[in-house]
Amino acid sequence: MYKIAVIGAYDSIYGFAALGLDTFPVSDAPEGEKMLRRIAEGEYAVIYITEALAAELKHEIGRYQEQVFPAIIQIPGVSGNTGAGIAGVKKSVEQAVGSDILFGGN
């Protein structure tokens, strides 16, 4: 059975444990990179990652973009929403359907 993980700064992710998700707090980008690799090679189908950490790990996240599992999804942290998570979902939808569903173009 697949699991769901959340990775990022402790203050941003600790509440997800109450929902039954596995949380992996990290304090900096190098630690985050090691943790992401470990989680991605495990039984996790979905990995939520805070936008701030994802911004520092773009190269590492890129390694998993063409794979079915794990799906890596950005979420806002305690510092607020940067819009990167929404932009990532929008890009994925555009690639899947071949069109911008919000504006009906290109």
Coordinates of N, CA, C and O in Angstrom, one line a residue:
M1 N 0.8 -1.2 0.0 CA 0.0 0.0 0.0 C 0.9 1.2 0.0 O 1.9 1.3 0.7
Y2 N 0.5 2.2 -0.8 CA 1.3 3.4 -0.9 C 1.0 4.4 0.2 O -0.1 4.3 0.8
K3 N 2.0 5.2 0.5 CA 1.8 6.2 1.6 C 1.9 7.6 1.1 O 2.3 7.8 -0.1
I4 N 1.6 8.6 1.9 CA 1.8 10.0 1.6 C 2.7 10.6 2.6 O 2.6 10.4 3.8
A5 N 3.7 11.4 2.1 CA 4.7 12.0 2.9 C 4.6 13.5 2.8 O 4.1 14.1 1.8
V6 N 5.0 14.2 3.8 CA 5.1 15.7 3.8 C 6.5 16.1 4.3 O 7.0 15.6 5.3
I7 N 7.2 16.9 3.5 CA 8.6 17.3 3.8 C 8.7 18.8 3.8 O 8.2 19.5 2.9
G8 N 9.4 19.3 4.8 CA 9.7 20.8 4.8 C 10.1 21.2 6.3 O 10.4 20.3 7.1
A9 N 10.0 22.5 6.5 CA 10.4 23.0 7.8 C 9.3 22.5 8.8 O 8.1 22.4 8.5
Y10 N 9.8 22.1 10.0 CA 8.9 21.6 11.1 C 7.6 22.4 11.3 O 6.5 21.9 11.3
D11 N 7.8 23.7 11.4 CA 6.6 24.6 11.7 C 5.6 24.5 10.6 O 4.4 24.8 10.8
S12 N 6.0 24.2 9.4 CA 5.1 24.2 8.2 C 4.4 22.8 8.1 O 3.3 22.8 7.4
I13 N 4.9 21.8 8.6 CA 4.4 20.4 8.3 C 3.9 19.6 9.5 O 3.2 18.6 9.3
Y14 N 4.1 20.1 10.7 CA 3.8 19.3 11.9 C 2.3 18.9 12.0 O 1.9 17.9 12.5
G15 N 1.4 19.8 11.5 CA 0.0 19.6 11.6 C -0.5 18.4 10.7 O -1.5 17.8 11.0
F16 N 0.3 18.1 9.7 CA -0.1 17.0 8.8 C -0.1 15.6 9.5 O -0.7 14.7 9.0
A17 N 0.7 15.5 10.5 CA 0.8 14.2 11.3 C -0.6 13.9 11.9 O -1.0 12.7 12.0
A18 N -1.4 14.9 12.3 CA -2.7 14.7 12.8 C -3.6 14.1 11.8 O -4.7 13.5 12.1
L19 N -3.3 14.3 10.5 CA -4.1 13.7 9.4 C -3.7 12.3 9.0 O -4.3 11.7 8.1
G20 N -2.7 11.8 9.7 CA -2.2 10.5 9.4 C -1.1 10.4 8.4 O -0.7 9.3 7.9
L21 N -0.6 11.6 7.9 CA 0.5 11.6 6.9 C 1.8 11.5 7.6 O 2.0 11.9 8.8
D22 N 2.8 10.9 7.0 CA 4.1 10.8 7.5 C 4.9 12.1 7.2 O 4.9 12.6 6.1
T23 N 5.4 12.7 8.3 CA 6.1 14.0 8.2 C 7.6 13.8 8.4 O 8.0 13.0 9.2
F24 N 8.3 14.6 7.6 CA 9.7 14.6 7.6 C 10.3 16.0 7.7 O 10.5 16.6 6.6
P25 N 10.5 16.5 8.9 CA 11.0 17.9 9.0 C 12.5 17.9 8.7 O 13.2 17.0 9.0
V26 N 12.8 19.0 7.9 CA 14.2 19.2 7.6 C 14.6 20.7 7.9 O 13.7 21.5 7.9
S27 N 15.8 20.9 8.2 CA 16.2 22.3 8.5 C 16.9 23.1 7.4 O 17.1 24.3 7.6
D28 N 17.4 22.4 6.4 CA 18.1 23.1 5.3 C 18.0 22.3 4.0 O 17.5 21.1 4.0
A29 N 18.5 22.9 2.9 CA 18.4 22.3 1.6 C 19.2 21.0 1.5 O 18.6 20.0 1.0
P30 N 20.4 20.9 2.0 CA 21.1 19.6 1.9 C 20.4 18.5 2.6 O 20.3 17.3 2.1
E31 N 19.9 18.8 3.8 CA 19.2 17.7 4.5 C 17.9 17.4 3.8 O 17.5 16.2 3.7
G32 N 17.2 18.4 3.2 CA 16.0 18.2 2.4 C 16.3 17.3 1.2 O 15.5 16.4 0.9
E33 N 17.4 17.5 0.5 CA 17.7 16.7 -0.7 C 17.9 15.3 -0.3 O 17.4 14.4 -1.0
K34 N 18.6 15.0 0.8 CA 18.9 13.6 1.2 C 17.5 12.9 1.6 O 17.3 11.8 1.3
M35 N 16.7 13.7 2.3 CA 15.4 13.2 2.8 C 14.5 12.9 1.6 O 13.8 11.8 1.5
L36 N 14.5 13.8 0.6 CA 13.6 13.6 -0.5 C 14.0 12.4 -1.3 O 13.2 11.6 -1.7
R37 N 15.3 12.1 -1.5 CA 15.8 10.9 -2.2 C 15.3 9.7 -1.4 O 14.9 8.7 -2.0
R38 N 15.5 9.7 -0.1 CA 15.1 8.5 0.7 C 13.6 8.3 0.6 O 13.2 7.1 0.4
I39 N 12.8 9.3 0.7 CA 11.4 9.2 0.7 C 10.9 8.7 -0.7 O 10.1 7.8 -0.8
A40 N 11.5 9.3 -1.8 CA 11.1 9.0 -3.1 C 11.4 7.5 -3.5 O 10.7 6.9 -4.4
E41 N 12.4 6.9 -2.9 CA 12.8 5.6 -3.2 C 12.0 4.6 -2.3 O 12.2 3.4 -2.5
G42 N 11.1 5.1 -1.4 CA 10.4 4.2 -0.6 C 9.0 3.9 -1.1 O 8.8 3.9 -2.3
E43 N 8.0 3.7 -0.2 CA 6.7 3.3 -0.6 C 5.7 4.5 -0.7 O 4.5 4.3 -0.6
Y44 N 6.2 5.7 -1.0 CA 5.4 6.9 -1.1 C 4.9 7.2 -2.5 O 5.8 7.3 -3.4
A45 N 3.6 7.3 -2.7 CA 3.1 7.6 -4.0 C 2.9 9.1 -4.2 O 3.0 9.7 -5.3
V46 N 2.7 9.8 -3.0 CA 2.6 11.3 -3.1 C 3.5 11.9 -2.0 O 3.6 11.4 -0.9
I47 N 4.3 12.9 -2.4 CA 5.1 13.6 -1.5 C 4.8 15.1 -1.6 O 4.9 15.7 -2.7
Y48 N 4.3 15.7 -0.5 CA 4.0 17.1 -0.4 C 5.3 17.7 0.1 O 5.9 17.3 1.0
I49 N 5.7 18.8 -0.6 CA 6.9 19.5 -0.2 C 6.6 21.0 -0.1 O 5.9 21.6 -1.0
T50 N 7.1 21.7 0.9 CA 6.8 23.1 1.0 C 7.5 23.9 -0.1 O 8.5 23.5 -0.7
E51 N 6.8 24.9 -0.5 CA 7.3 25.7 -1.7 C 8.7 26.3 -1.4 O 9.5 26.3 -2.4
A52 N 9.0 26.7 -0.2 CA 10.3 27.2 0.1 C 11.4 26.2 -0.1 O 12.4 26.4 -0.7
L53 N 11.2 25.0 0.3 CA 12.1 23.9 0.2 C 12.2 23.5 -1.3 O 13.3 23.2 -1.8
A54 N 11.1 23.4 -2.0 CA 11.0 23.0 -3.4 C 11.8 24.0 -4.2 O 12.5 23.6 -5.2
A55 N 11.8 25.2 -3.9 CA 12.5 26.2 -4.6 C 14.0 26.0 -4.6 O 14.8 26.3 -5.5
E56 N 14.5 25.4 -3.5 CA 15.9 25.1 -3.3 C 16.3 23.7 -3.9 O 17.5 23.5 -4.0
L57 N 15.3 22.9 -4.2 CA 15.6 21.6 -4.7 C 15.0 21.3 -6.1 O 14.7 20.2 -6.4
K58 N 14.9 22.3 -6.9 CA 14.4 22.2 -8.2 C 15.1 21.1 -9.0 O 14.4 20.3 -9.7
H59 N 16.4 21.0 -8.9 CA 17.1 20.0 -9.7 C 16.8 18.6 -9.2 O 16.7 17.7 -10.0
E60 N 16.6 18.4 -7.9 CA 16.3 17.1 -7.4 C 14.9 16.7 -7.7 O 14.6 15.6 -8.1
I61 N 14.0 17.6 -7.6 CA 12.6 17.3 -7.9 C 12.4 17.0 -9.4 O 11.6 16.1 -9.8
G62 N 13.2 17.6 -10.3 CA 13.2 17.4 -11.7 C 13.5 15.9 -12.0 O 13.0 15.4 -13.1
R63 N 14.3 15.3 -11.2 CA 14.6 13.8 -11.4 C 13.4 13.0 -11.4 O 13.4 11.9 -12.0
Y64 N 12.3 13.4 -10.8 CA 11.1 12.6 -10.6 C 9.9 13.0 -11.5 O 8.9 12.4 -11.4
Q65 N 10.1 14.1 -12.2 CA 8.9 14.6 -13.0 C 8.4 13.7 -14.1 O 7.2 13.7 -14.3
E66 N 9.2 12.9 -14.7 CA 8.7 12.0 -15.7 C 8.3 10.6 -15.2 O 7.8 9.8 -16.0
Q67 N 8.4 10.4 -13.9 CA 8.0 9.1 -13.3 C 6.6 9.2 -12.9 O 6.0 10.3 -12.5
V68 N 5.9 8.0 -12.8 CA 4.5 8.0 -12.3 C 4.5 8.2 -10.8 O 3.7 8.9 -10.3
F69 N 5.4 7.5 -10.1 CA 5.5 7.7 -8.7 C 6.9 8.1 -8.3 O 7.9 7.6 -8.9
P70 N 7.1 8.9 -7.4 CA 6.1 9.6 -6.6 C 5.6 10.9 -7.3 O 6.4 11.5 -8.0
A71 N 4.4 11.3 -7.0 CA 3.9 12.6 -7.4 C 4.4 13.6 -6.4 O 4.2 13.4 -5.2
I72 N 5.2 14.6 -6.8 CA 5.7 15.6 -5.8 C 4.9 16.9 -6.0 O 4.9 17.5 -7.1
I73 N 4.2 17.3 -5.0 CA 3.3 18.4 -5.0 C 3.7 19.5 -4.0 O 3.9 19.2 -2.8
Q74 N 3.8 20.7 -4.5 CA 4.2 21.8 -3.6 C 3.1 22.4 -2.8 O 2.0 22.5 -3.4
I75 N 3.3 22.7 -1.6 CA 2.3 23.3 -0.7 C 2.9 24.5 -0.1 O 4.1 24.6 0.1
P76 N 2.0 25.5 0.3 CA 2.6 26.7 1.0 C 3.1 26.3 2.4 O 2.6 25.3 3.0
G77 N 4.0 27.1 2.9 CA 4.6 26.9 4.2 C 4.0 28.0 5.1 O 3.1 28.7 4.7
V78 N 4.6 28.1 6.3 CA 4.1 29.1 7.3 C 4.4 30.5 6.8 O 3.8 31.4 7.2
S79 N 5.4 30.6 5.9 CA 5.7 32.0 5.4 C 4.8 32.5 4.4 O 4.9 33.6 4.0
G80 N 3.8 31.6 3.9 CA 2.8 32.1 3.0 C 2.9 31.4 1.7 O 3.8 30.5 1.4
N81 N 2.0 31.7 0.8 CA 1.9 31.1 -0.5 C 2.6 31.9 -1.6 O 2.4 33.1 -1.7
T82 N 3.5 31.3 -2.3 CA 4.3 32.0 -3.3 C 3.7 31.8 -4.7 O 4.1 32.5 -5.6
G83 N 2.7 30.9 -4.8 CA 2.1 30.7 -6.1 C 2.7 29.6 -6.9 O 2.2 29.1 -7.9
A84 N 3.9 29.1 -6.4 CA 4.6 28.0 -7.1 C 3.8 26.7 -7.2 O 3.9 26.0 -8.2
G85 N 3.1 26.4 -6.1 CA 2.4 25.1 -6.1 C 1.3 25.2 -7.2 O 1.1 24.2 -7.9
I86 N 0.5 26.3 -7.2 CA -0.6 26.4 -8.2 C 0.0 26.4 -9.6 O -0.5 25.7 -10.5
A87 N 1.1 27.1 -9.8 CA 1.7 27.1 -11.2 C 2.2 25.7 -11.6 O 2.0 25.3 -12.8
G88 N 2.7 24.9 -10.7 CA 3.1 23.5 -11.0 C 1.9 22.7 -11.4 O 2.0 21.9 -12.3
V89 N 0.8 22.8 -10.6 CA -0.4 22.0 -11.0 C -0.9 22.4 -12.3 O -1.3 21.6 -13.2
K90 N -0.9 23.7 -12.6 CA -1.4 24.2 -13.8 C -0.6 23.7 -15.0 O -1.1 23.3 -16.0
K91 N 0.7 23.7 -14.8 CA 1.6 23.2 -15.9 C 1.4 21.7 -16.2 O 1.3 21.3 -17.3
S92 N 1.2 21.0 -15.1 CA 0.9 19.5 -15.3 C -0.4 19.3 -16.0 O -0.5 18.4 -16.9
V93 N -1.4 20.0 -15.7 CA -2.7 19.9 -16.3 C -2.6 20.3 -17.8 O -3.1 19.6 -18.7
E94 N -1.9 21.4 -18.1 CA -1.7 21.8 -19.5 C -1.0 20.7 -20.3 O -1.3 20.4 -21.4
Q95 N 0.0 20.1 -19.7 CA 0.7 19.0 -20.4 C -0.2 17.8 -20.6 O -0.1 17.1 -21.7
A96 N -1.0 17.5 -19.7 CA -1.9 16.3 -19.8 C -3.0 16.5 -20.8 O -3.3 15.6 -21.6
V97 N -3.6 17.7 -20.8 CA -4.7 17.9 -21.8 C -4.3 18.7 -23.0 O -5.1 18.9 -23.9
G98 N -3.2 19.3 -23.0 CA -2.7 20.0 -24.2 C -3.2 21.4 -24.3 O -3.2 22.0 -25.4
S99 N -3.8 22.0 -23.3 CA -4.4 23.3 -23.3 C -4.4 23.9 -22.0 O -4.5 23.3 -20.9
D100 N -4.4 25.3 -22.0 CA -4.6 26.0 -20.7 C -6.1 26.0 -20.3 O -6.9 26.7 -21.0
I101 N -6.4 25.3 -19.3 CA -7.8 25.1 -19.0 C -8.4 26.4 -18.4 O -9.6 26.6 -18.4
L102 N -7.6 27.2 -17.8 CA -8.1 28.4 -17.2 C -8.5 29.5 -18.2 O -9.4 30.3 -18.0
F103 N -7.7 29.6 -19.3 CA -7.9 30.6 -20.2 C -8.3 30.1 -21.6 O -8.5 30.9 -22.5
G104 N -8.4 28.8 -21.7 CA -8.9 28.2 -23.0 C -8.1 28.4 -24.2 O -8.5 28.3 -25.3
G105 N -6.8 28.7 -24.0 CA -6.0 29.0 -25.2 C -4.8 28.0 -25.3 O -4.7 27.1 -24.6
N106 N -4.0 28.3 -26.3 CA -2.8 27.6 -26.6 C -2.7 26.3 -26.0 O -1.8 25.8 -25.5

